[in-house]
Coordinates of C-alpha atoms in Angstrom, one line a residue:
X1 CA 32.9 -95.5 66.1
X2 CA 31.1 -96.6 69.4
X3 CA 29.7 -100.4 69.5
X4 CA 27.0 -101.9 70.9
X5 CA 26.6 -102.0 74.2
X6 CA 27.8 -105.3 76.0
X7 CA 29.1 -106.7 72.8
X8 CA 33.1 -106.4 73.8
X9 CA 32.7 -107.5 76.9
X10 CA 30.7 -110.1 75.8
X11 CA 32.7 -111.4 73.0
X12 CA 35.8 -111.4 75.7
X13 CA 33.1 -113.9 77.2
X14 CA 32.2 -115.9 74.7
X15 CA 36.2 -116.1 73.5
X16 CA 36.9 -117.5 77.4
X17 CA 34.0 -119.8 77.4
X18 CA 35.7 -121.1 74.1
X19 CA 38.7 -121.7 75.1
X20 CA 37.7 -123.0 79.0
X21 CA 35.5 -125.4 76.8
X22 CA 38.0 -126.9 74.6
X23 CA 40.3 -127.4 77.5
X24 CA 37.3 -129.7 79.5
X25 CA 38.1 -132.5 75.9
X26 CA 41.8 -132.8 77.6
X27 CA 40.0 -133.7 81.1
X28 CA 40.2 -137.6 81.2
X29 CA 36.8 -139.3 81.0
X30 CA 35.1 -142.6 82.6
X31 CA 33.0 -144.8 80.5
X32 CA 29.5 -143.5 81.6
X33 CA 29.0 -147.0 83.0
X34 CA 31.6 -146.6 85.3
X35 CA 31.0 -143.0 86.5
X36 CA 29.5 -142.0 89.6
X37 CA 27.3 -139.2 89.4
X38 CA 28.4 -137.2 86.7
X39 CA 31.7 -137.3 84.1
X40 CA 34.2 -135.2 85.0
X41 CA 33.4 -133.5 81.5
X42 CA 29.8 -133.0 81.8
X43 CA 29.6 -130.2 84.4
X44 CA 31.6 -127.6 83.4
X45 CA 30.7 -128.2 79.8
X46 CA 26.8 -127.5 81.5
X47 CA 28.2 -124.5 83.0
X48 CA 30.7 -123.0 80.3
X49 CA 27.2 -123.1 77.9
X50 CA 25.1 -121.6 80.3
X51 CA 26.9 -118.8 80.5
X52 CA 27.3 -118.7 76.8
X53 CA 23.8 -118.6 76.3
X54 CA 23.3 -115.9 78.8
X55 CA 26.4 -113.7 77.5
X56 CA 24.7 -114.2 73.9
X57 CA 21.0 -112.9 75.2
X58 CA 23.2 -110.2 77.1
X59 CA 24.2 -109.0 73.6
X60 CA 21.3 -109.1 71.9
X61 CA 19.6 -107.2 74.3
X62 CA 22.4 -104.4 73.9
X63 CA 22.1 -104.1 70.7
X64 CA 18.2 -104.2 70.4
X65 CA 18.4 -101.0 73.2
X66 CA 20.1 -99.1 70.2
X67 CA 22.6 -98.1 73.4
X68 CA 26.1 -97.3 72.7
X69 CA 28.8 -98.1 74.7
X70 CA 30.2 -95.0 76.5
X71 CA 34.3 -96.5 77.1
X72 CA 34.0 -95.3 80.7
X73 CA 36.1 -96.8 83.2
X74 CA 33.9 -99.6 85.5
X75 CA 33.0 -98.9 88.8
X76 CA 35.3 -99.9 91.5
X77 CA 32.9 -102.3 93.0
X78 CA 33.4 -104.5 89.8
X79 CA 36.9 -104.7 90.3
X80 CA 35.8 -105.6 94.3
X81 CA 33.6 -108.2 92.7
X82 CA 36.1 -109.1 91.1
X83 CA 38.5 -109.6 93.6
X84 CA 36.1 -111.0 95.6
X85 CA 35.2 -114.1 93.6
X86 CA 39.0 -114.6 92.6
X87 CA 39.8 -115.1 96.4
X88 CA 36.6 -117.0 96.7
X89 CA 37.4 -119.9 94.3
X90 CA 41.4 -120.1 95.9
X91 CA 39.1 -120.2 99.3
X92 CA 37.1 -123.7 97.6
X93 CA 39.6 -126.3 99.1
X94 CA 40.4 -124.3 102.5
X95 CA 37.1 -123.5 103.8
X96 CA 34.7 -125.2 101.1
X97 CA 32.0 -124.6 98.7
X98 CA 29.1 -123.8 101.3
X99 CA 31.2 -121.7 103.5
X100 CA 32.9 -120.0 100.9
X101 CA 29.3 -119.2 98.9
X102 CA 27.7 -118.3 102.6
X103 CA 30.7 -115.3 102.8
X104 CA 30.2 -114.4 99.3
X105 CA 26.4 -113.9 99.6
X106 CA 26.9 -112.2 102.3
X107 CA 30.0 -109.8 101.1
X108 CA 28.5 -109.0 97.9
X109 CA 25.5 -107.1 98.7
X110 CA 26.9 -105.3 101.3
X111 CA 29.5 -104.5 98.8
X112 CA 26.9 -103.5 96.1
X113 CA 24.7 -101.1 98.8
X114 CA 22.5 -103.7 100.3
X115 CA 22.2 -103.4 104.1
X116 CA 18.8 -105.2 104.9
X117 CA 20.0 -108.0 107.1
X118 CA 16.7 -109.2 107.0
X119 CA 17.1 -109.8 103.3
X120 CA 20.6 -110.3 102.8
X121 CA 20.9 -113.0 105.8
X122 CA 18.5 -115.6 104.4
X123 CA 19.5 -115.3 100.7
X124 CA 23.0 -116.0 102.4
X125 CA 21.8 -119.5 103.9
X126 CA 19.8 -120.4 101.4
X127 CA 21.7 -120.1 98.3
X128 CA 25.1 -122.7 100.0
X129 CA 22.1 -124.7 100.9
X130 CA 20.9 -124.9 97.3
X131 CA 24.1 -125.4 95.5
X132 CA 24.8 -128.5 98.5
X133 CA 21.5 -130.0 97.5
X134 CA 21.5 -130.0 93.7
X135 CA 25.0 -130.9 93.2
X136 CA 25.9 -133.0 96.8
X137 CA 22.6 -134.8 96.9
X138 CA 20.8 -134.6 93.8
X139 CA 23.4 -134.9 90.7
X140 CA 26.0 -136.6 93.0
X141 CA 29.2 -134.7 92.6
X142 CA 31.9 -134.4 95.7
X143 CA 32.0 -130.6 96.5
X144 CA 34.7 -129.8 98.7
X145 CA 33.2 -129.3 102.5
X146 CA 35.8 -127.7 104.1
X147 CA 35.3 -127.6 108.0
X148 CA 31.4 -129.0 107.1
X149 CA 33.3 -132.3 106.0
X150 CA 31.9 -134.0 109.8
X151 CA 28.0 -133.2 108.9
X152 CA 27.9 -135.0 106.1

C-alpha cells in the first residue's frame, strides 16, 4: 500500500511540533505585566503553530494531487540542508542570528543550484535584516548578535 504523498513526513512533523509544544508549558513564565517584549512562552508557541498549519496545508495538498509517495531515498542536498541548518542553530550564540542567517541565505541556494549573485546576494542581506527588525526592533526580543553586539 503507498500513502499519500507528504503525509509521513508530515505527520513526523506534526508529532515534533507536539511534543516541542508541550515542552514550551515547562518554560517558566513572567506575569505579562512584568514582561518585556514578549513571554518566553509566546514565541515559539507562534512558531511551533506556524509550522503546524503549513505541514497540515502541505498534506492536504498531497493528498488532493492523488500523488503517491514513491519510498525513494531523498536527495543528498536534503541531508546538506540538513546539516546545514543543524550547524547553523549550534552557530546562534558564536557568531549570532544575523550572521549566522546571512551564511545560510547565502549557502543554501548555492547548494540547491542557484548561482545568480545578483539574486542570491541581496536576498542574503535582506532576509538577517528582516528577522533583526521584526524581532530586535519591533516585537522586542534579545536575539543573540554575535560580533554585531557593538552596532546595536
Amino acid at each position: 500500500m503507498r500513502l499519500p504523498k507528504d503525509l509521513v513526513p508530515g505527520s513526523v512533523i506534526l508529532i515534533l511540533c507536539a511534543i516541542l509544544f508541550f515542552v514550551t508549558t515547562t518554560f517558566d513564565s513572567d506575569p505579562l505585566g512584568a514582561a518585556q517584549g514578549m513571554p518566553a512562552t509566546h514565541m515559539p508557541r507562534l512558531v511551533l503553530t506556524v509550522i503546524a498549519m503549513l505541514t497540515l496545508i502541505m498534506i492536504a495538498q498531497g493528498v488532493r494531487s492523488g500523488e503517491r509517495s514513491a519510498h525513494e531515498n531523498p536527495p543528498w542536498r536534503m541531508w546538506g540542508t540538513a546539516g546545514l541548518l543543524a550547524l547553523t542553530a549550534i552557530s546562534f550564540p558564536i557568531i549570532g542570528v544575523p550572521l549566522a542567517f546571512f551564511a545560510v541565505c547565502i549557502a543554501l541556494p548555492l547548494l540547491w543550484g542557484a548561482r545568480e549573485v545578483k539574486i542570491v546576494l541581496p536576498f542574503a542581506i535582506a532576509v538577517p535584516f528582516a528577522i533583526y527588525v521584526v524581532f530586535q526592533v519591533l516585537l522586542g526580543l534579545r536575539l543573540p548578535l554575535g560580533p554585531l553586539t557593538v552596532l546595536s
